[in-house]
Short mmCIF file of C-alpha atoms and ligand atoms in Angstrom, two decimals:
data_model
loop_
_atom_site.label_atom_id
_atom_site.label_comp_id
_atom_site.label_asym_id
_atom_site.label_seq_id
_atom_site.Cartn_x
_atom_site.Cartn_y
_atom_site.Cartn_z
CA MET M 232 0.00 0.00 0.00
CA ARG M 233 0.96 3.64 -0.33
CA VAL M 234 -0.19 5.61 2.70
CA VAL M 235 -0.20 9.38 3.24
CA VAL M 236 0.27 10.20 6.95
CA SER M 237 -0.40 13.79 7.97
CA GLY M 238 1.40 14.69 11.19
CA GLY M 239 3.86 11.90 10.41
CA SER M 240 6.78 13.54 12.26
CA GLY M 241 4.85 13.70 15.52
CA PHE M 242 4.98 11.32 18.45
CA LEU M 243 2.26 8.97 17.23
CA GLY M 244 2.73 9.70 13.51
CA SER M 245 6.40 8.73 13.47
CA HIS M 246 5.65 5.37 15.12
CA LEU M 247 2.89 4.79 12.56
CA CYS M 248 5.20 5.63 9.61
CA GLU M 249 7.81 3.24 11.00
CA ALA M 250 5.29 0.39 11.45
CA LEU M 251 3.86 0.87 7.95
CA LEU M 252 7.33 0.78 6.40
CA SER M 253 8.28 -2.30 8.34
CA ARG M 254 5.30 -4.21 7.00
CA GLY M 255 6.27 -3.25 3.43
CA ASP M 256 4.09 -0.19 2.72
CA SER M 257 5.27 3.06 1.18
CA VAL M 258 4.72 6.22 3.20
CA CYS M 259 4.31 9.86 2.25
CA CYS M 260 4.71 11.82 5.49
CA LEU M 261 3.34 15.38 5.74
CA ASP M 262 4.26 17.66 8.62
CA ASN M 263 4.75 21.37 9.21
CA HIS M 264 6.96 20.64 12.25
CA SER M 265 4.88 22.80 14.54
CA SER M 266 4.87 20.08 17.16
CA GLY M 267 6.34 17.19 15.14
CA ARG M 268 10.14 16.96 15.08
CA PRO M 269 12.52 16.07 12.24
CA VAL M 270 14.50 13.86 14.61
CA ASN M 271 11.50 11.53 14.97
CA ILE M 272 11.72 10.49 11.32
CA ALA M 273 15.47 10.94 10.73
CA HIS M 274 16.03 7.16 10.81
CA LEU M 275 13.35 6.62 8.13
CA ARG M 276 14.80 9.05 5.61
CA HIS M 277 17.21 6.52 4.07
CA ASP M 278 14.31 4.22 3.11
CA ALA M 279 13.38 4.63 -0.57
CA ARG M 280 9.74 3.88 0.32
CA PHE M 281 9.62 6.89 2.65
CA ALA M 282 8.99 10.42 1.39
CA PHE M 283 8.67 13.56 3.48
CA GLU M 284 6.88 16.77 2.47
CA ALA M 285 7.07 19.89 4.65
CA TRP M 286 3.39 20.74 4.45
CA ASP M 287 0.70 22.51 6.43
CA VAL M 288 -2.54 20.53 6.01
CA THR M 289 -4.59 23.71 5.97
CA GLU M 290 -3.21 24.10 2.41
CA ARG M 291 -4.57 21.79 -0.30
CA PHE M 292 -2.19 18.93 -1.00
CA SER M 293 -1.81 16.80 -4.09
CA VAL M 294 0.55 13.99 -4.93
CA SER M 295 1.09 12.05 -8.14
CA GLY M 296 0.74 8.28 -8.35
CA ASP M 297 -1.53 5.94 -6.45
CA VAL M 298 -2.59 6.48 -2.86
CA ASP M 299 -4.35 3.67 -1.01
CA ALA M 300 -4.96 5.32 2.36
CA VAL M 301 -4.77 8.75 3.98
CA VAL M 302 -4.39 8.94 7.76
CA HIS M 303 -5.05 12.38 9.24
CA LEU M 304 -3.15 12.83 12.49
CA ALA M 305 -1.91 16.40 12.01
CA SER M 306 -2.93 18.67 14.89
CA PRO M 307 -1.48 20.06 18.07
CA ALA M 308 -2.63 17.38 20.53
CA SER M 309 -1.55 18.17 24.06
CA PRO M 310 -3.59 20.72 26.07
CA VAL M 311 -0.52 22.97 26.40
CA ASP M 312 0.05 22.95 22.62
CA TYR M 313 -3.51 23.46 21.48
CA GLN M 314 -4.22 26.20 23.99
CA ARG M 315 -1.08 27.97 22.83
CA PHE M 316 -2.19 27.69 19.19
CA PRO M 317 -5.99 27.82 19.32
CA LEU M 318 -6.60 29.11 15.79
CA GLU M 319 -4.11 26.72 14.19
CA THR M 320 -5.75 23.83 16.07
CA LEU M 321 -9.21 24.77 14.81
CA ALA M 322 -7.84 25.05 11.27
CA ALA M 323 -6.05 21.67 11.38
CA GLY M 324 -9.25 19.95 12.50
CA SER M 325 -11.54 21.75 10.05
CA LYS M 326 -9.73 22.86 6.86
CA GLY M 327 -7.02 20.25 7.42
CA THR M 328 -9.53 17.41 7.67
CA GLU M 329 -11.37 18.54 4.54
CA ASN M 330 -8.13 18.82 2.58
CA MET M 331 -7.12 15.32 3.60
CA LEU M 332 -10.62 14.00 2.79
CA ARG M 333 -10.38 15.59 -0.67
CA LEU M 334 -6.99 14.01 -1.21
CA ALA M 335 -8.39 10.58 -0.29
CA GLU M 336 -11.42 11.16 -2.51
CA ARG M 337 -9.31 12.07 -5.56
CA HIS M 338 -7.39 8.79 -5.19
CA SER M 339 -10.38 6.65 -4.13
CA ALA M 340 -8.30 5.94 -1.04
CA ARG M 341 -9.45 4.98 2.43
CA PHE M 342 -9.47 7.91 4.86
CA VAL M 343 -8.75 7.38 8.57
CA LEU M 344 -9.40 10.23 10.99
CA ALA M 345 -7.53 10.38 14.27
CA SER M 346 -10.26 11.72 16.52
CA THR M 347 -10.00 11.83 20.28
CA SER M 348 -11.51 10.96 23.64
CA GLU M 349 -11.85 14.74 24.00
CA VAL M 350 -15.02 14.55 21.89
CA TYR M 351 -16.57 13.20 25.13
CA GLY M 352 -15.44 16.36 26.97
CA ASP M 353 -15.77 16.05 30.75
CA PRO M 354 -17.93 12.92 30.51
CA GLU M 355 -21.09 12.44 32.56
CA VAL M 356 -21.17 8.78 31.51
CA HIS M 357 -18.49 6.39 32.72
CA PRO M 358 -16.82 4.49 31.14
CA GLN M 359 -17.24 6.02 27.69
CA ASP M 360 -18.54 3.99 24.76
CA GLU M 361 -19.07 5.27 21.23
CA GLU M 362 -22.81 5.81 21.76
CA TYR M 363 -22.13 8.65 24.19
CA TRP M 364 -22.42 12.11 22.59
CA GLY M 365 -20.21 13.88 25.07
CA HIS M 366 -20.23 16.85 27.42
CA VAL M 367 -18.06 19.56 25.89
CA ASN M 368 -17.86 23.20 26.95
CA PRO M 369 -18.03 24.87 23.51
CA ILE M 370 -16.39 28.11 24.69
CA GLY M 371 -13.85 26.79 27.22
CA PRO M 372 -10.08 26.68 26.71
CA ARG M 373 -10.15 23.04 25.54
CA SER M 374 -12.92 23.69 23.02
CA VAL M 375 -10.51 24.57 20.20
CA TYR M 376 -9.35 20.96 20.16
CA ASP M 377 -12.58 19.25 21.20
CA GLU M 378 -14.82 21.10 18.76
CA ALA M 379 -12.29 20.90 15.92
CA LYS M 380 -12.25 17.13 16.32
CA ARG M 381 -16.05 17.00 16.60
CA PHE M 382 -16.26 18.99 13.35
CA ALA M 383 -13.67 16.65 11.85
CA GLU M 384 -15.88 13.66 12.68
CA ALA M 385 -18.94 15.44 11.24
CA VAL M 386 -17.27 16.33 7.94
CA THR M 387 -15.84 12.81 7.67
CA MET M 388 -19.31 11.29 8.07
CA ALA M 389 -20.73 13.84 5.60
CA TYR M 390 -18.21 12.65 2.98
CA ARG M 391 -19.34 9.09 3.66
CA ARG M 392 -23.04 9.96 3.40
CA SER M 393 -22.93 12.25 0.40
CA LEU M 394 -19.99 10.81 -1.58
CA ALA M 395 -19.93 7.22 -0.32
CA ALA M 396 -16.33 7.85 0.72
CA ASP M 397 -14.47 4.99 2.40
CA VAL M 398 -13.81 6.51 5.82
CA GLY M 399 -12.95 5.35 9.32
CA ILE M 400 -12.91 7.27 12.60
CA VAL M 401 -10.90 6.27 15.66
CA ARG M 402 -11.16 8.09 18.98
CA ILE M 403 -7.72 7.99 20.54
CA PHE M 404 -7.44 8.00 24.34
CA ASN M 405 -4.33 9.10 26.28
CA THR M 406 -1.30 7.53 24.63
CA TYR M 407 2.33 7.57 25.80
CA GLY M 408 5.71 6.20 24.85
CA PRO M 409 9.12 7.04 23.42
CA ARG M 410 9.36 10.25 21.32
CA MET M 411 6.94 12.25 23.42
CA ARG M 412 8.36 15.75 23.76
CA SER M 413 9.59 16.19 27.31
CA TYR M 414 7.97 19.66 27.46
CA ASP M 415 4.70 18.83 25.70
CA GLY M 416 2.90 19.42 29.01
CA ARG M 417 1.29 15.99 29.10
CA VAL M 418 1.22 14.17 32.36
CA VAL M 419 3.40 11.14 31.47
CA SER M 420 6.17 13.16 29.80
CA SER M 421 6.09 15.82 32.53
CA PHE M 422 6.30 13.31 35.39
CA ILE M 423 9.11 11.32 33.77
CA ARG M 424 11.12 14.45 32.96
CA GLN M 425 10.68 15.77 36.50
CA ALA M 426 11.54 12.43 38.11
CA LEU M 427 14.71 12.02 36.04
CA ARG M 428 15.83 15.54 36.94
CA GLY M 429 15.24 15.03 40.64
CA GLU M 430 12.33 17.48 40.77
CA PRO M 431 8.99 16.95 42.53
CA LEU M 432 6.20 15.68 40.26
CA THR M 433 3.59 18.37 39.59
CA VAL M 434 0.15 16.90 40.33
CA PHE M 435 -2.70 19.15 39.25
CA GLY M 436 -5.64 19.35 41.68
CA ASP M 437 -5.62 16.61 44.31
CA GLY M 438 -4.65 14.00 41.70
CA SER M 439 -7.94 12.09 42.06
CA GLN M 440 -8.87 12.68 38.39
CA THR M 441 -8.41 9.57 36.27
CA ARG M 442 -7.03 8.70 32.84
CA SER M 443 -6.46 5.40 31.07
CA PHE M 444 -3.05 5.21 29.43
CA CYS M 445 -2.30 3.28 26.25
CA TYR M 446 1.23 2.39 25.12
CA VAL M 447 2.11 3.72 21.67
CA ASP M 448 2.77 0.29 20.09
CA ASP M 449 -0.76 -0.83 20.96
CA MET M 450 -2.19 2.38 19.52
CA VAL M 451 -0.26 1.96 16.27
CA ARG M 452 -1.59 -1.61 15.89
CA GLY M 453 -5.10 -0.21 16.29
CA LEU M 454 -4.51 2.49 13.67
CA ILE M 455 -3.19 -0.05 11.20
CA ALA M 456 -6.17 -2.34 11.84
CA MET M 457 -8.42 0.63 11.03
CA ILE M 458 -6.48 1.39 7.81
CA ASP M 459 -6.99 -2.22 6.75
CA SER M 460 -10.68 -2.28 7.69
CA ASP M 461 -13.63 -0.98 5.66
CA ARG M 462 -15.64 -0.11 8.77
CA PRO M 463 -16.50 3.56 9.48
CA GLY M 464 -16.43 3.40 13.28
CA PRO M 465 -16.16 5.46 15.30
CA PHE M 466 -14.10 3.11 17.44
CA ASN M 467 -12.47 3.96 20.75
CA LEU M 468 -8.78 3.07 20.83
CA GLY M 469 -7.24 3.12 24.28
CA ASN M 470 -6.31 1.02 27.26
CA PRO M 471 -9.20 0.63 29.74
CA ASN M 472 -6.77 0.32 32.66
CA GLU M 473 -7.88 3.44 34.57
CA ARG M 474 -5.59 5.13 37.14
CA THR M 475 -5.74 8.31 39.14
CA VAL M 476 -3.12 10.91 38.28
CA ARG M 477 -1.76 10.50 41.79
CA GLU M 478 -1.35 6.74 41.26
CA LEU M 479 0.47 7.46 38.01
CA ALA M 480 2.84 9.85 39.82
CA GLU M 481 3.55 7.24 42.50
CA LEU M 482 4.17 4.54 39.89
CA ILE M 483 6.60 6.74 37.94
CA ALA M 484 8.37 7.66 41.19
CA VAL M 485 8.88 3.93 41.93
CA ILE M 486 10.06 3.10 38.39
CA THR M 487 12.55 5.98 38.29
CA GLY M 488 13.59 5.67 41.94
CA SER M 489 12.57 9.30 42.52
CA HIS M 490 12.33 10.45 46.15
CA CYS M 491 11.46 14.07 45.39
CA GLY M 492 7.77 13.78 46.25
CA LEU M 493 4.76 15.46 44.74
CA ARG M 494 3.97 19.15 44.28
CA PHE M 495 0.26 19.98 44.10
CA LEU M 496 -0.76 22.75 41.68
CA PRO M 497 -4.20 24.11 40.71
CA LEU M 498 -6.36 21.98 38.42
CA PRO M 499 -6.67 23.49 34.90
CA VAL M 500 -10.10 24.77 33.79
CA ASP M 501 -12.43 22.04 32.42
CA ASP M 502 -9.95 19.26 33.18
CA PRO M 503 -12.00 16.04 32.73
CA VAL M 504 -12.65 14.26 36.03
CA ARG M 505 -12.76 10.66 34.76
CA ARG M 506 -11.87 8.96 31.49
CA ARG M 507 -11.89 5.30 30.50
CA PRO M 508 -12.67 3.82 27.11
CA VAL M 509 -14.97 0.93 26.37
CA VAL M 510 -13.08 -0.90 23.61
CA ALA M 511 -15.57 -3.71 22.89
CA ARG M 512 -16.39 -2.33 19.44
CA ALA M 513 -12.76 -2.13 18.34
CA ARG M 514 -12.21 -5.64 19.69
CA GLU M 515 -15.14 -7.04 17.69
CA ALA M 516 -14.71 -5.02 14.48
CA LEU M 517 -10.92 -4.83 14.26
CA GLY M 518 -9.80 -7.81 16.35
CA TRP M 519 -7.76 -5.29 18.35
CA GLN M 520 -7.05 -4.89 22.01
CA PRO M 521 -4.20 -3.37 23.99
CA ARG M 522 -1.52 -5.79 25.23
CA VAL M 523 1.14 -3.72 26.99
CA SER M 524 0.72 -3.16 30.73
CA LEU M 525 1.16 0.33 32.15
CA GLU M 526 4.18 -0.81 34.17
CA GLU M 527 5.94 -2.28 31.11
CA GLY M 528 5.09 0.66 28.87
CA LEU M 529 6.27 3.17 31.46
CA ARG M 530 9.54 1.29 31.94
CA ASN M 531 10.21 1.46 28.17
CA THR M 532 9.31 5.15 28.14
CA VAL M 533 11.50 5.96 31.15
CA ASP M 534 14.41 4.09 29.52
CA TRP M 535 13.96 6.14 26.35
CA PHE M 536 13.79 9.45 28.24
CA ALA M 537 16.85 8.48 30.28
CA ALA M 538 18.81 7.67 27.10
CA GLN M 539 17.80 11.05 25.64
CA SER M 540 19.04 12.90 28.68
CA ARG M 541 22.40 11.12 28.39
CA THR M 542 22.70 12.37 24.80
CA PRO M 543 20.79 15.65 24.94
CA LEU M 544 19.04 16.89 21.83
CA ARG M 545 19.76 20.42 20.71
CA PRO M 546 17.84 22.90 22.91
CA SER M 547 15.40 23.74 20.10
CA HIS M 548 14.27 20.12 20.05
CA GLN M 549 13.60 20.12 23.76
CA SER M 550 11.77 23.41 23.94
CA PRO M 551 8.00 23.74 23.84
CA VAL M 552 6.23 23.70 20.49
CA GLY M 553 7.23 26.30 17.89
CA ARG M 554 4.69 28.37 16.01
CA PRO M 555 3.11 26.44 13.14
CA SER M 556 3.95 27.80 9.72
N1 UDP V 1475 -1.57 16.67 34.85
C1 UDP V 1475 -0.91 16.76 36.06
N2 UDP V 1475 0.36 17.26 36.06
C2 UDP V 1475 1.02 17.63 34.93
C3 UDP V 1475 0.35 17.53 33.69
C4 UDP V 1475 -0.95 17.04 33.69
O1 UDP V 1475 -1.46 16.42 37.13
O2 UDP V 1475 2.19 18.06 35.03
C5 UDP V 1475 -2.94 16.13 34.84
C6 UDP V 1475 -3.96 16.94 34.03
O3 UDP V 1475 -4.52 17.95 34.84
C7 UDP V 1475 -4.96 15.87 33.67
C8 UDP V 1475 -4.12 14.61 33.50
O4 UDP V 1475 -2.91 14.86 34.20
O5 UDP V 1475 -5.88 15.66 34.70
C9 UDP V 1475 -3.79 14.28 32.05
O6 UDP V 1475 -3.28 15.43 31.44
P1 UDP V 1475 -2.70 15.43 29.97
O7 UDP V 1475 -2.39 16.86 29.64
O8 UDP V 1475 -1.60 14.44 29.85
O9 UDP V 1475 -3.88 14.87 29.06
P2 UDP V 1475 -5.45 15.18 28.94
O10 UDP V 1475 -5.87 16.16 30.00
O11 UDP V 1475 -5.64 15.71 27.57
O12 UDP V 1475 -6.07 13.86 29.17
#
């Protein structure tokens, strides 16, 4: 297959490009390097089946030759990133999704949208299955991401209804692993960075809020199963193993041997209280389920972060997200 991956230099995108190449596919990776990093795909550049285009998905994109699938991952994805770039986030989810849908349509290719658990907002139903319509504050600070992804789902389904487009939607829950940016503001990367530097772990609120963390390799298997499927979804992809943020901090402290304790800071506005996916649909339709335990995944991630700190990247690679072009 030849697969176009938007956001292919990002944390998740780079793992997807790598997995597609290793099963024999060709990959055209698009990224504007607003939050994706060249270093994430540097090891793929020598592969003749890998092509990179510096591209902002809010611009129309065309490519010659066959395309079998388009996977739209491009967007700022951590709360710190999307609140820093609210307009760019809205554009990536709206214009960006339509441009990638058009690209898929022109090539009669399958289109896979990376949607998010954030479409459920601060859920009043627990755990969350795909029937739940969500509880999103449309004017809050997270709305730029949540509503952009909700629009992205709507336009994807409109292409299916009006053009019979071959589309699939996955709703991605919290995912972690190697290649997260240490300053992306997410909880796993922040806690690991702090623990390895001998700093206290910054727990927001009292740490009783929950998330369910999925290791990146499991997520990539789910994405590939959706590329290969003809089902529209939406399907939740995530690990139903739910933990409080405080439990996560304590686990990372044990794995890293940190004795620096916790530092409690105010809870951000509209921070969801509980989140856990029901993955029965993905299991039935895609034959997919997560395999990697939180302990194992965190150990791999800590090892990766520790290796990075032994061979530090240039400061620009470690700094928070740059402005999208
Ligand atoms: N969080 C925290 N300390 C941090 C960063 C995040 O306690 O240094 C909390 C955050 O308030 C949220 C949870 O961890 O309740 C997950 O945050 P993240 O930004 O990783 O993802 P999201 O909120 O999008 O699920």
